[in-house]
Protein backbone atom coordinates (compact mmCIF):
# COMPACT_ATOMS: atom_id res chain seq x y z
CA UNK A 1 0.00 0.00 0.00
CA UNK A 2 1.39 3.40 -1.02
CA UNK A 3 1.62 5.89 1.85
CA UNK A 4 1.50 8.79 -0.62
CA UNK A 5 -1.71 7.45 -2.16
CA UNK A 6 -3.19 6.98 1.32
CA UNK A 7 -2.37 10.57 2.22
CA UNK A 8 -3.76 11.85 -1.10
CA UNK A 9 -6.99 9.91 -0.57
CA UNK A 10 -7.44 11.12 3.01
CA UNK A 11 -6.80 14.67 1.78
CA UNK A 12 -9.68 14.31 -0.67
CA UNK A 13 -11.96 13.55 2.28
CA UNK A 14 -10.64 16.67 4.05
CA UNK A 15 -11.61 18.76 1.03
CA UNK A 16 -15.08 17.17 0.96
CA UNK A 17 -15.53 18.09 4.63
CA UNK A 18 -14.29 21.62 3.99
CA UNK A 19 -17.00 22.00 1.34
CA UNK A 20 -19.61 20.50 3.66
CA UNK A 21 -18.59 22.89 6.43
CA UNK A 22 -18.84 25.91 4.11
CA UNK A 23 -22.21 24.75 2.82
CA UNK A 24 -23.68 24.71 6.32
CA UNK A 25 -22.17 28.10 7.14
CA UNK A 26 -24.00 29.45 4.11
CA UNK A 27 -27.22 27.71 5.11
CA UNK A 28 -26.95 29.20 8.61
CA UNK A 29 -26.63 32.67 7.12
CA UNK A 30 -29.58 32.19 4.79
CA UNK A 31 -32.27 31.35 7.31
CA UNK A 32 -33.43 33.04 10.49
CA UNK A 33 -34.96 30.01 12.18
CA UNK A 34 -33.30 29.01 15.43
CA UNK A 35 -33.90 25.26 15.12
CA UNK A 36 -32.40 25.03 11.64
CA UNK A 37 -29.50 27.31 12.49
CA UNK A 38 -28.73 25.11 15.51
CA UNK A 39 -28.94 22.00 13.33
CA UNK A 40 -26.62 23.50 10.71
CA UNK A 41 -24.10 24.59 13.35
CA UNK A 42 -24.11 21.01 14.66
CA UNK A 43 -23.37 19.74 11.16
CA UNK A 44 -20.53 22.27 10.86
CA UNK A 45 -19.05 20.96 14.10
CA UNK A 46 -19.21 17.39 12.82
CA UNK A 47 -17.37 18.39 9.64
CA UNK A 48 -14.66 20.08 11.73
CA UNK A 49 -14.41 16.93 13.84
CA UNK A 50 -14.13 14.70 10.75
CA UNK A 51 -11.48 16.97 9.30
CA UNK A 52 -9.49 16.93 12.56
CA UNK A 53 -9.67 13.14 12.62
CA UNK A 54 -8.38 12.95 9.05
CA UNK A 55 -5.64 15.52 9.69
CA UNK A 56 -4.45 13.43 12.62
CA UNK A 57 -4.30 10.28 10.48
CA UNK A 58 -2.39 12.07 7.72
CA UNK A 59 0.12 13.40 10.23
CA UNK A 60 0.60 9.89 11.63
CA UNK A 61 1.49 8.82 8.09
CA UNK A 62 4.03 11.63 7.88
CA UNK A 63 2.01 13.63 5.39
CA UNK A 64 0.81 17.17 5.05
CA UNK A 65 -2.95 17.78 5.41
CA UNK A 66 -4.70 19.49 2.52
CA UNK A 67 -5.20 23.22 2.62
CA UNK A 68 -6.96 25.37 0.10
CA UNK A 69 -4.84 27.70 -2.00
CA UNK A 70 -5.27 31.42 -1.26
CA UNK A 71 -6.88 31.97 -4.68
CA UNK A 72 -9.40 29.15 -4.13
CA UNK A 73 -10.18 30.50 -0.66
CA UNK A 74 -10.71 34.00 -2.04
CA UNK A 75 -13.01 32.79 -4.81
CA UNK A 76 -14.88 30.51 -2.41
CA UNK A 77 -15.38 33.28 0.16
CA UNK A 78 -16.54 35.70 -2.55
CA UNK A 79 -19.02 33.13 -3.89
CA UNK A 80 -20.30 32.32 -0.39
CA UNK A 81 -20.77 36.01 0.42
CA UNK A 82 -22.58 36.56 -2.87
CA UNK A 83 -24.89 33.60 -2.26
CA UNK A 84 -25.54 34.66 1.34
CA UNK A 85 -26.93 38.00 0.12
CA UNK A 86 -29.93 36.10 -1.19
CA UNK A 87 -31.78 35.04 1.92
CA UNK A 88 -33.84 31.91 1.58
CA UNK A 89 -36.92 32.62 3.58
CA UNK A 90 -38.69 29.40 2.79
CA UNK A 91 -37.91 26.56 5.19
CA UNK A 92 -38.67 23.93 2.56
CA UNK A 93 -36.24 25.49 0.06
CA UNK A 94 -33.34 25.53 2.52
CA UNK A 95 -34.04 21.96 3.63
CA UNK A 96 -34.20 20.80 0.02
CA UNK A 97 -30.93 22.55 -0.84
CA UNK A 98 -29.18 21.14 2.21
CA UNK A 99 -30.53 17.66 1.49
CA UNK A 100 -29.21 17.94 -2.07
CA UNK A 101 -25.79 19.06 -0.77
CA UNK A 102 -25.78 16.09 1.63
CA UNK A 103 -26.60 13.78 -1.30
CA UNK A 104 -23.62 15.17 -3.20
CA UNK A 105 -21.35 14.69 -0.18
CA UNK A 106 -22.50 11.09 0.27
CA UNK A 107 -21.90 10.31 -3.40
CA UNK A 108 -18.41 11.83 -3.25
CA UNK A 109 -17.57 9.79 -0.14
CA UNK A 110 -18.79 6.60 -1.80
CA UNK A 111 -16.97 7.27 -5.08
CA UNK A 112 -13.66 8.23 -3.47
CA UNK A 113 -13.79 5.29 -1.07
CA UNK A 114 -14.66 2.78 -3.79
CA UNK A 115 -12.01 4.11 -6.19
CA UNK A 116 -9.26 4.23 -3.56
CA UNK A 117 -10.06 1.45 -1.11
CA UNK A 118 -6.77 -0.33 -1.87
CA UNK A 119 -4.87 2.73 -0.60
CA UNK A 120 -6.64 2.86 2.76
CA UNK A 121 -5.77 0.73 5.76
CA UNK A 122 -8.61 -1.09 7.50
CA UNK A 123 -8.47 1.59 10.22
CA UNK A 124 -8.83 4.38 7.64
CA UNK A 125 -11.63 2.54 5.89
CA UNK A 126 -13.46 2.28 9.22
CA UNK A 127 -13.00 6.00 9.88
CA UNK A 128 -14.33 6.91 6.43
CA UNK A 129 -17.25 4.49 6.69
CA UNK A 130 -18.19 5.86 10.13
CA UNK A 131 -18.10 9.41 8.78
CA UNK A 132 -20.20 8.35 5.81
CA UNK A 133 -22.79 6.77 8.13
CA UNK A 134 -22.96 9.92 10.24
CA UNK A 135 -23.38 12.12 7.17
CA UNK A 136 -26.10 9.73 5.96
CA UNK A 137 -27.86 10.16 9.31
CA UNK A 138 -27.64 13.95 8.92
CA UNK A 139 -29.04 13.62 5.40
CA UNK A 140 -31.91 11.53 6.70
CA UNK A 141 -32.62 14.15 9.36
CA UNK A 142 -32.85 16.83 6.67
CA UNK A 143 -35.04 14.62 4.52
CA UNK A 144 -37.30 13.82 7.46
CA UNK A 145 -37.73 17.50 8.31
CA UNK A 146 -38.55 18.28 4.68
CA UNK A 147 -41.01 15.40 4.43
CA UNK A 148 -42.66 16.45 7.68
CA UNK A 149 -43.04 19.98 6.38
CA UNK A 150 -44.68 18.74 3.18
CA UNK A 151 -47.01 16.45 5.16
CA UNK A 152 -48.02 19.31 7.46
CA UNK A 153 -48.63 21.58 4.50
CA UNK A 154 -50.83 18.93 2.86
CA UNK A 155 -52.72 18.38 6.08
CA UNK A 156 -53.34 22.09 6.46
CA UNK A 157 -54.47 22.34 2.84
CA UNK A 158 -56.80 19.36 3.21
CA UNK A 159 -58.40 20.72 6.37
CA UNK A 160 -59.14 24.06 4.72
CA UNK A 161 -61.30 22.56 1.97
PDB file of C-alpha atoms in Angstrom:
ATOM      1  CA  UNK A   1       0.000   0.000   0.000  1.00  0.00           C
ATOM      2  CA  UNK A   2       1.392   3.403  -1.018  1.00  0.00           C
ATOM      3  CA  UNK A   3       1.622   5.886   1.850  1.00  0.00           C
ATOM      4  CA  UNK A   4       1.498   8.787  -0.622  1.00  0.00           C
ATOM      5  CA  UNK A   5      -1.712   7.448  -2.155  1.00  0.00           C
ATOM      6  CA  UNK A   6      -3.188   6.976   1.325  1.00  0.00           C
ATOM      7  CA  UNK A   7      -2.375  10.574   2.218  1.00  0.00           C
ATOM      8  CA  UNK A   8      -3.765  11.848  -1.100  1.00  0.00           C
ATOM      9  CA  UNK A   9      -6.993   9.909  -0.572  1.00  0.00           C
ATOM     10  CA  UNK A  10      -7.440  11.119   3.009  1.00  0.00           C
ATOM     11  CA  UNK A  11      -6.804  14.665   1.779  1.00  0.00           C
ATOM     12  CA  UNK A  12      -9.683  14.310  -0.667  1.00  0.00           C
ATOM     13  CA  UNK A  13     -11.962  13.555   2.282  1.00  0.00           C
ATOM     14  CA  UNK A  14     -10.642  16.668   4.054  1.00  0.00           C
ATOM     15  CA  UNK A  15     -11.614  18.761   1.027  1.00  0.00           C
ATOM     16  CA  UNK A  16     -15.077  17.172   0.957  1.00  0.00           C
ATOM     17  CA  UNK A  17     -15.534  18.090   4.625  1.00  0.00           C
ATOM     18  CA  UNK A  18     -14.291  21.622   3.991  1.00  0.00           C
ATOM     19  CA  UNK A  19     -16.996  21.997   1.335  1.00  0.00           C
ATOM     20  CA  UNK A  20     -19.609  20.501   3.656  1.00  0.00           C
ATOM     21  CA  UNK A  21     -18.594  22.892   6.427  1.00  0.00           C
ATOM     22  CA  UNK A  22     -18.835  25.913   4.111  1.00  0.00           C
ATOM     23  CA  UNK A  23     -22.207  24.751   2.818  1.00  0.00           C
ATOM     24  CA  UNK A  24     -23.678  24.706   6.322  1.00  0.00           C
ATOM     25  CA  UNK A  25     -22.168  28.097   7.145  1.00  0.00           C
ATOM     26  CA  UNK A  26     -24.000  29.452   4.109  1.00  0.00           C
ATOM     27  CA  UNK A  27     -27.224  27.706   5.109  1.00  0.00           C
ATOM     28  CA  UNK A  28     -26.953  29.201   8.607  1.00  0.00           C
ATOM     29  CA  UNK A  29     -26.634  32.675   7.120  1.00  0.00           C
ATOM     30  CA  UNK A  30     -29.579  32.193   4.792  1.00  0.00           C
ATOM     31  CA  UNK A  31     -32.268  31.350   7.311  1.00  0.00           C
ATOM     32  CA  UNK A  32     -33.426  33.040  10.485  1.00  0.00           C
ATOM     33  CA  UNK A  33     -34.957  30.013  12.180  1.00  0.00           C
ATOM     34  CA  UNK A  34     -33.297  29.005  15.427  1.00  0.00           C
ATOM     35  CA  UNK A  35     -33.902  25.257  15.121  1.00  0.00           C
ATOM     36  CA  UNK A  36     -32.395  25.034  11.635  1.00  0.00           C
ATOM     37  CA  UNK A  37     -29.495  27.314  12.486  1.00  0.00           C
ATOM     38  CA  UNK A  38     -28.734  25.111  15.505  1.00  0.00           C
ATOM     39  CA  UNK A  39     -28.940  21.996  13.334  1.00  0.00           C
ATOM     40  CA  UNK A  40     -26.615  23.497  10.711  1.00  0.00           C
ATOM     41  CA  UNK A  41     -24.098  24.591  13.352  1.00  0.00           C
ATOM     42  CA  UNK A  42     -24.108  21.010  14.662  1.00  0.00           C
ATOM     43  CA  UNK A  43     -23.371  19.736  11.155  1.00  0.00           C
ATOM     44  CA  UNK A  44     -20.534  22.273  10.856  1.00  0.00           C
ATOM     45  CA  UNK A  45     -19.054  20.963  14.095  1.00  0.00           C
ATOM     46  CA  UNK A  46     -19.212  17.395  12.819  1.00  0.00           C
ATOM     47  CA  UNK A  47     -17.370  18.394   9.643  1.00  0.00           C
ATOM     48  CA  UNK A  48     -14.665  20.076  11.727  1.00  0.00           C
ATOM     49  CA  UNK A  49     -14.410  16.928  13.845  1.00  0.00           C
ATOM     50  CA  UNK A  50     -14.131  14.699  10.755  1.00  0.00           C
ATOM     51  CA  UNK A  51     -11.477  16.967   9.296  1.00  0.00           C
ATOM     52  CA  UNK A  52      -9.489  16.928  12.557  1.00  0.00           C
ATOM     53  CA  UNK A  53      -9.671  13.135  12.621  1.00  0.00           C
ATOM     54  CA  UNK A  54      -8.382  12.948   9.053  1.00  0.00           C
ATOM     55  CA  UNK A  55      -5.637  15.522   9.695  1.00  0.00           C
ATOM     56  CA  UNK A  56      -4.446  13.428  12.623  1.00  0.00           C
ATOM     57  CA  UNK A  57      -4.296  10.285  10.478  1.00  0.00           C
ATOM     58  CA  UNK A  58      -2.385  12.074   7.716  1.00  0.00           C
ATOM     59  CA  UNK A  59       0.119  13.398  10.227  1.00  0.00           C
ATOM     60  CA  UNK A  60       0.602   9.888  11.634  1.00  0.00           C
ATOM     61  CA  UNK A  61       1.488   8.825   8.091  1.00  0.00           C
ATOM     62  CA  UNK A  62       4.034  11.627   7.885  1.00  0.00           C
ATOM     63  CA  UNK A  63       2.009  13.630   5.390  1.00  0.00           C
ATOM     64  CA  UNK A  64       0.809  17.170   5.054  1.00  0.00           C
ATOM     65  CA  UNK A  65      -2.945  17.783   5.409  1.00  0.00           C
ATOM     66  CA  UNK A  66      -4.704  19.491   2.521  1.00  0.00           C
ATOM     67  CA  UNK A  67      -5.202  23.223   2.618  1.00  0.00           C
ATOM     68  CA  UNK A  68      -6.963  25.375   0.102  1.00  0.00           C
ATOM     69  CA  UNK A  69      -4.839  27.697  -1.998  1.00  0.00           C
ATOM     70  CA  UNK A  70      -5.268  31.420  -1.259  1.00  0.00           C
ATOM     71  CA  UNK A  71      -6.878  31.970  -4.678  1.00  0.00           C
ATOM     72  CA  UNK A  72      -9.397  29.154  -4.133  1.00  0.00           C
ATOM     73  CA  UNK A  73     -10.179  30.503  -0.659  1.00  0.00           C
ATOM     74  CA  UNK A  74     -10.711  34.004  -2.036  1.00  0.00           C
ATOM     75  CA  UNK A  75     -13.012  32.792  -4.814  1.00  0.00           C
ATOM     76  CA  UNK A  76     -14.880  30.515  -2.412  1.00  0.00           C
ATOM     77  CA  UNK A  77     -15.384  33.281   0.160  1.00  0.00           C
ATOM     78  CA  UNK A  78     -16.538  35.696  -2.553  1.00  0.00           C
ATOM     79  CA  UNK A  79     -19.025  33.133  -3.889  1.00  0.00           C
ATOM     80  CA  UNK A  80     -20.298  32.318  -0.385  1.00  0.00           C
ATOM     81  CA  UNK A  81     -20.772  36.011   0.417  1.00  0.00           C
ATOM     82  CA  UNK A  82     -22.584  36.562  -2.866  1.00  0.00           C
ATOM     83  CA  UNK A  83     -24.889  33.596  -2.261  1.00  0.00           C
ATOM     84  CA  UNK A  84     -25.538  34.660   1.343  1.00  0.00           C
ATOM     85  CA  UNK A  85     -26.926  38.003   0.116  1.00  0.00           C
ATOM     86  CA  UNK A  86     -29.929  36.102  -1.195  1.00  0.00           C
ATOM     87  CA  UNK A  87     -31.777  35.041   1.923  1.00  0.00           C
ATOM     88  CA  UNK A  88     -33.843  31.910   1.577  1.00  0.00           C
ATOM     89  CA  UNK A  89     -36.918  32.615   3.579  1.00  0.00           C
ATOM     90  CA  UNK A  90     -38.692  29.395   2.794  1.00  0.00           C
ATOM     91  CA  UNK A  91     -37.906  26.556   5.193  1.00  0.00           C
ATOM     92  CA  UNK A  92     -38.669  23.934   2.560  1.00  0.00           C
ATOM     93  CA  UNK A  93     -36.238  25.488   0.065  1.00  0.00           C
ATOM     94  CA  UNK A  94     -33.337  25.528   2.519  1.00  0.00           C
ATOM     95  CA  UNK A  95     -34.044  21.964   3.634  1.00  0.00           C
ATOM     96  CA  UNK A  96     -34.199  20.797   0.020  1.00  0.00           C
ATOM     97  CA  UNK A  97     -30.934  22.549  -0.842  1.00  0.00           C
ATOM     98  CA  UNK A  98     -29.182  21.137   2.211  1.00  0.00           C
ATOM     99  CA  UNK A  99     -30.529  17.655   1.490  1.00  0.00           C
ATOM    100  CA  UNK A 100     -29.212  17.938  -2.073  1.00  0.00           C
ATOM    101  CA  UNK A 101     -25.786  19.056  -0.772  1.00  0.00           C
ATOM    102  CA  UNK A 102     -25.782  16.089   1.632  1.00  0.00           C
ATOM    103  CA  UNK A 103     -26.598  13.777  -1.300  1.00  0.00           C
ATOM    104  CA  UNK A 104     -23.618  15.171  -3.198  1.00  0.00           C
ATOM    105  CA  UNK A 105     -21.354  14.693  -0.176  1.00  0.00           C
ATOM    106  CA  UNK A 106     -22.498  11.090   0.274  1.00  0.00           C
ATOM    107  CA  UNK A 107     -21.905  10.309  -3.405  1.00  0.00           C
ATOM    108  CA  UNK A 108     -18.414  11.826  -3.249  1.00  0.00           C
ATOM    109  CA  UNK A 109     -17.570   9.794  -0.135  1.00  0.00           C
ATOM    110  CA  UNK A 110     -18.786   6.595  -1.803  1.00  0.00           C
ATOM    111  CA  UNK A 111     -16.971   7.269  -5.078  1.00  0.00           C
ATOM    112  CA  UNK A 112     -13.664   8.233  -3.468  1.00  0.00           C
ATOM    113  CA  UNK A 113     -13.786   5.291  -1.070  1.00  0.00           C
ATOM    114  CA  UNK A 114     -14.659   2.780  -3.794  1.00  0.00           C
ATOM    115  CA  UNK A 115     -12.007   4.111  -6.187  1.00  0.00           C
ATOM    116  CA  UNK A 116      -9.263   4.233  -3.557  1.00  0.00           C
ATOM    117  CA  UNK A 117     -10.064   1.447  -1.108  1.00  0.00           C
ATOM    118  CA  UNK A 118      -6.769  -0.330  -1.872  1.00  0.00           C
ATOM    119  CA  UNK A 119      -4.872   2.733  -0.599  1.00  0.00           C
ATOM    120  CA  UNK A 120      -6.637   2.859   2.763  1.00  0.00           C
ATOM    121  CA  UNK A 121      -5.766   0.731   5.755  1.00  0.00           C
ATOM    122  CA  UNK A 122      -8.614  -1.095   7.504  1.00  0.00           C
ATOM    123  CA  UNK A 123      -8.466   1.591  10.220  1.00  0.00           C
ATOM    124  CA  UNK A 124      -8.826   4.382   7.641  1.00  0.00           C
ATOM    125  CA  UNK A 125     -11.630   2.536   5.893  1.00  0.00           C
ATOM    126  CA  UNK A 126     -13.464   2.282   9.221  1.00  0.00           C
ATOM    127  CA  UNK A 127     -13.000   5.999   9.877  1.00  0.00           C
ATOM    128  CA  UNK A 128     -14.331   6.912   6.434  1.00  0.00           C
ATOM    129  CA  UNK A 129     -17.248   4.488   6.695  1.00  0.00           C
ATOM    130  CA  UNK A 130     -18.192   5.857  10.130  1.00  0.00           C
ATOM    131  CA  UNK A 131     -18.097   9.410   8.782  1.00  0.00           C
ATOM    132  CA  UNK A 132     -20.199   8.349   5.807  1.00  0.00           C
ATOM    133  CA  UNK A 133     -22.785   6.768   8.129  1.00  0.00           C
ATOM    134  CA  UNK A 134     -22.959   9.916  10.237  1.00  0.00           C
ATOM    135  CA  UNK A 135     -23.377  12.124   7.166  1.00  0.00           C
ATOM    136  CA  UNK A 136     -26.103   9.730   5.964  1.00  0.00           C
ATOM    137  CA  UNK A 137     -27.858  10.164   9.306  1.00  0.00           C
ATOM    138  CA  UNK A 138     -27.640  13.954   8.915  1.00  0.00           C
ATOM    139  CA  UNK A 139     -29.037  13.618   5.399  1.00  0.00           C
ATOM    140  CA  UNK A 140     -31.912  11.528   6.698  1.00  0.00           C
ATOM    141  CA  UNK A 141     -32.620  14.152   9.363  1.00  0.00           C
ATOM    142  CA  UNK A 142     -32.850  16.828   6.674  1.00  0.00           C
ATOM    143  CA  UNK A 143     -35.045  14.620   4.521  1.00  0.00           C
ATOM    144  CA  UNK A 144     -37.300  13.819   7.465  1.00  0.00           C
ATOM    145  CA  UNK A 145     -37.731  17.496   8.310  1.00  0.00           C
ATOM    146  CA  UNK A 146     -38.548  18.283   4.678  1.00  0.00           C
ATOM    147  CA  UNK A 147     -41.009  15.397   4.429  1.00  0.00           C
ATOM    148  CA  UNK A 148     -42.660  16.448   7.678  1.00  0.00           C
ATOM    149  CA  UNK A 149     -43.038  19.984   6.378  1.00  0.00           C
ATOM    150  CA  UNK A 150     -44.682  18.739   3.177  1.00  0.00           C
ATOM    151  CA  UNK A 151     -47.012  16.451   5.161  1.00  0.00           C
ATOM    152  CA  UNK A 152     -48.021  19.312   7.463  1.00  0.00           C
ATOM    153  CA  UNK A 153     -48.631  21.579   4.497  1.00  0.00           C
ATOM    154  CA  UNK A 154     -50.833  18.929   2.855  1.00  0.00           C
ATOM    155  CA  UNK A 155     -52.718  18.380   6.080  1.00  0.00           C
ATOM    156  CA  UNK A 156     -53.338  22.090   6.462  1.00  0.00           C
ATOM    157  CA  UNK A 157     -54.466  22.340   2.844  1.00  0.00           C
ATOM    158  CA  UNK A 158     -56.796  19.361   3.208  1.00  0.00           C
ATOM    159  CA  UNK A 159     -58.397  20.716   6.374  1.00  0.00           C
ATOM    160  CA  UNK A 160     -59.143  24.057   4.723  1.00  0.00           C
ATOM    161  CA  UNK A 161     -61.305  22.564   1.967  1.00  0.00           C
TER     162      UNK A 161
END
